[in-house]
mmCIF file of C-alpha atoms in Angstrom:
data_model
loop_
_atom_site.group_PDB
_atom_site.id
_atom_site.type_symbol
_atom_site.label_atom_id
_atom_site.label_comp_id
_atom_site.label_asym_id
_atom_site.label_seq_id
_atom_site.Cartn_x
_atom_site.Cartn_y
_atom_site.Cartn_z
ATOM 1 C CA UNK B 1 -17.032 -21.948 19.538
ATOM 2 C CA UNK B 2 -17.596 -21.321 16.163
ATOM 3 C CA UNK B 3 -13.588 -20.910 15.297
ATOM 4 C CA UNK B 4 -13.345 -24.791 17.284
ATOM 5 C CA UNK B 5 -16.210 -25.918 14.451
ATOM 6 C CA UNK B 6 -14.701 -24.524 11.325
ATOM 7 C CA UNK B 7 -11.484 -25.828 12.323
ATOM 8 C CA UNK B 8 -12.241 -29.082 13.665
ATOM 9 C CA UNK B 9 -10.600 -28.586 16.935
ATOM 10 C CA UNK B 10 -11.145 -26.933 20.795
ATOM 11 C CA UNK B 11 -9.791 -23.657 21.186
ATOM 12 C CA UNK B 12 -8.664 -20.929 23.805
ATOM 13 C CA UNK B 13 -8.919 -17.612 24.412
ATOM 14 C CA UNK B 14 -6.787 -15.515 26.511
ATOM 15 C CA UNK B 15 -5.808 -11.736 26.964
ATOM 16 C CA UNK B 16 -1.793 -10.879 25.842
ATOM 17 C CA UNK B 17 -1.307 -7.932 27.848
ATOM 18 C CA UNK B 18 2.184 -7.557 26.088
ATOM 19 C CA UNK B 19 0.714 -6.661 22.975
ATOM 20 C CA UNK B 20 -3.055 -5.833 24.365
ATOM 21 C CA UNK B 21 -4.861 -8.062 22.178
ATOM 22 C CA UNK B 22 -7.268 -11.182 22.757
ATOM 23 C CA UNK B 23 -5.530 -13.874 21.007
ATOM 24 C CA UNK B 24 -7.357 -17.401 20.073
ATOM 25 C CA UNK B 25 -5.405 -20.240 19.207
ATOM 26 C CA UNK B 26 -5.916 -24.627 18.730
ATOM 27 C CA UNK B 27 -6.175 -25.613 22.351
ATOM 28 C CA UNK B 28 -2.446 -27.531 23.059
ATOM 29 C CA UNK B 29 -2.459 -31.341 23.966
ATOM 30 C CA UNK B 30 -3.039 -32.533 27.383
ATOM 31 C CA UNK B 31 0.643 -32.462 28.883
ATOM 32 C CA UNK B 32 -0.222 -34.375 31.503
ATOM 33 C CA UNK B 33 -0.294 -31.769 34.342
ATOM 34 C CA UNK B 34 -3.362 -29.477 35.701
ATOM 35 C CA UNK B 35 -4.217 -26.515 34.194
ATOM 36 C CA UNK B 36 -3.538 -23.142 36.812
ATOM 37 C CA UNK B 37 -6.932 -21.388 38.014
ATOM 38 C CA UNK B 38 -4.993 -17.976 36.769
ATOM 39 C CA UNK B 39 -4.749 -19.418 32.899
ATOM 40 C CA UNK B 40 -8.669 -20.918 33.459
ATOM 41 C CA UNK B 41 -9.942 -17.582 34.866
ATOM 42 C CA UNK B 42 -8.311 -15.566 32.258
ATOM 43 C CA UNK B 43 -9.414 -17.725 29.415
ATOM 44 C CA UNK B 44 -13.416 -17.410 31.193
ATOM 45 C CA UNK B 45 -12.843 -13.526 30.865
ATOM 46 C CA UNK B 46 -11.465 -13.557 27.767
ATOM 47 C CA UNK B 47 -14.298 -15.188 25.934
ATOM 48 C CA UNK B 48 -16.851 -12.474 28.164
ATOM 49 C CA UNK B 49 -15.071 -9.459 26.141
ATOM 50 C CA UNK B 50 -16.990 -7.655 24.408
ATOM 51 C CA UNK B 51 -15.486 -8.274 20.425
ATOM 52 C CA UNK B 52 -16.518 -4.856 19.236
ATOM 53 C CA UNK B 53 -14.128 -3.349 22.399
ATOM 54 C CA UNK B 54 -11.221 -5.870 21.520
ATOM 55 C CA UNK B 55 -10.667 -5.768 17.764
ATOM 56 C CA UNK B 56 -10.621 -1.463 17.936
ATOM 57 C CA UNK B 57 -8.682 -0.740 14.144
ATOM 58 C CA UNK B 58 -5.233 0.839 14.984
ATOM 59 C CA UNK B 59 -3.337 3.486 12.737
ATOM 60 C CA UNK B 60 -1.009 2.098 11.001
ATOM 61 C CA UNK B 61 2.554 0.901 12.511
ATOM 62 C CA UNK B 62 5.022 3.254 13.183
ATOM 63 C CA UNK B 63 8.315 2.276 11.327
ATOM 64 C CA UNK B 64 10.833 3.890 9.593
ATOM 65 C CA UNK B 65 9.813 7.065 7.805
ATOM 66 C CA UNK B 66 10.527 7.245 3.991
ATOM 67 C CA UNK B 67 11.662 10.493 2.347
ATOM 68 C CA UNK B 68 9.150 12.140 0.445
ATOM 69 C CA UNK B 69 9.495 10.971 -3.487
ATOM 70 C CA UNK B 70 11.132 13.843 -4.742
ATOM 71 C CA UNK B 71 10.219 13.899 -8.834
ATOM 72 C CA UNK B 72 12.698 13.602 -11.863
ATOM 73 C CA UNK B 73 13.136 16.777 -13.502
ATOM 74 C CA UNK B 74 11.497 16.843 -16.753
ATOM 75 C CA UNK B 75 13.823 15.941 -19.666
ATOM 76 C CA UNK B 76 14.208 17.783 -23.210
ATOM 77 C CA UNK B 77 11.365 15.528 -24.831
ATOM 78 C CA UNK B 78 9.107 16.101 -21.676
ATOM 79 C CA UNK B 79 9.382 19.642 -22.440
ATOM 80 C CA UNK B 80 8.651 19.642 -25.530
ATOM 81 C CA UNK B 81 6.116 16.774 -25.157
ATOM 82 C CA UNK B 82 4.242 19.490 -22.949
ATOM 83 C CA UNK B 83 4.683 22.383 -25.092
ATOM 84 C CA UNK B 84 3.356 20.730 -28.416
ATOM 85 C CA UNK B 85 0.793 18.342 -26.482
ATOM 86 C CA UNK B 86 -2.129 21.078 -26.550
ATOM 87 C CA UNK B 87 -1.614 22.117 -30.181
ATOM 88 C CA UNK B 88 -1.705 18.507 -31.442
ATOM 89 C CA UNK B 89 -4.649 17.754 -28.795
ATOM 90 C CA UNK B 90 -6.858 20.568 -30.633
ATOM 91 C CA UNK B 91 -6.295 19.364 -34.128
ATOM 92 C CA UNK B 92 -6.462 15.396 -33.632
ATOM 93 C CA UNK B 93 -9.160 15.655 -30.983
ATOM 94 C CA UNK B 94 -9.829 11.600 -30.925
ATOM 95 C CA UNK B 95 -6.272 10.732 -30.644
ATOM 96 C CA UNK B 96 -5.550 9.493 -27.269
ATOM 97 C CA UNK B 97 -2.212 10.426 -25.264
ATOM 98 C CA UNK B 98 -0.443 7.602 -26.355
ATOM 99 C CA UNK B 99 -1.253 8.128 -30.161
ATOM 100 C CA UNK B 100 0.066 11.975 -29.868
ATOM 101 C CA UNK B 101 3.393 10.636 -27.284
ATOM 102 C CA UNK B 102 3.951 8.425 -30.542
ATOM 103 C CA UNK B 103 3.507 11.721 -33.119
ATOM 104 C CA UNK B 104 5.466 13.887 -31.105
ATOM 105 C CA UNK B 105 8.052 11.065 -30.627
ATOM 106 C CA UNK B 106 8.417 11.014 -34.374
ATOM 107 C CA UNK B 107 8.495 14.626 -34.464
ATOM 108 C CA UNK B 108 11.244 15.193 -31.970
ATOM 109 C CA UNK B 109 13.355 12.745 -34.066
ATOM 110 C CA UNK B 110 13.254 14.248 -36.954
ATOM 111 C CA UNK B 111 13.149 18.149 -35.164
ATOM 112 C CA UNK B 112 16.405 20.420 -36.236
ATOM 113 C CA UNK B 113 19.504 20.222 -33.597
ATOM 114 C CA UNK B 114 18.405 24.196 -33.067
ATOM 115 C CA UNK B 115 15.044 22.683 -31.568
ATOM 116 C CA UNK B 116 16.193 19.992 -29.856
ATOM 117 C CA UNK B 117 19.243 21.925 -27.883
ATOM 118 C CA UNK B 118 16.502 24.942 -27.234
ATOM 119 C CA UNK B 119 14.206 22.354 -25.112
ATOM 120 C CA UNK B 120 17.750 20.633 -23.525
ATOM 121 C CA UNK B 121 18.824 24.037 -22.283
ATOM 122 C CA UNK B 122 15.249 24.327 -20.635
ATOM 123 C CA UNK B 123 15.569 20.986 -19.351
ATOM 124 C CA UNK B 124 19.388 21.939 -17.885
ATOM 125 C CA UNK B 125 17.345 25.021 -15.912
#
């Protein structure tokens, strides 16, 4: 088989009807005893199955569901990122969002108390 070549060794096929899937493995050393008719004939009709039929995708694995990410409430400097974010958008058109996020930072530091506790009562909402 072409999986035997690439590794450099024989290998098996057979049908695990626990999971329902052809598995292929390194064919184990001689033990010394005869190998069953059952584990030949099921190898012989596991290399005749058709690959496309075998290796169907699945969904994904059921597990444990997560709860839906439920988002931070916006803060006082969110707020008034978002409020003053347009205005400084139309008059620096060529800054990007990180050059007006620094500008506004600025601003909000040196904003009046009366500012800052308006946009923290919005934020409290």
């Amino acid at each position: 088989t072409r999986l035997g070549a690439l590794i450099g060794a024989p290998v098996v096929a057979f049908v695990d009807e626990s999971i329902k899937a052809l598995r292929v493995m390194r064919t184990p050393a001689f033990s010394g005893t005869a190998i069953s008719v059952a584990s030949h004939d099921a190898a012989f009709k596991a290399d005749k199955l058709d690959a496309s039929e075998s290796f169907k995708p699945r969904g994904k694995i059921a597990g444990p569901m997560k709860a839906p990410k439920v988002p931070r409430p916006p803060n006082a400097f969110i707020l008034y990122r978002q409020h003053h974010h347009p205005k400084i958008k139309e008059a620096y058109p060529d800054f990007s969002n990180n050059d007006i996020s620094i500008m506004l930072g600025k601003q909000w530091k040196d904003e009046a108390e009366e500012v800052k506790s308006q946009f923290r009562n919005l934020a409290e909402e």
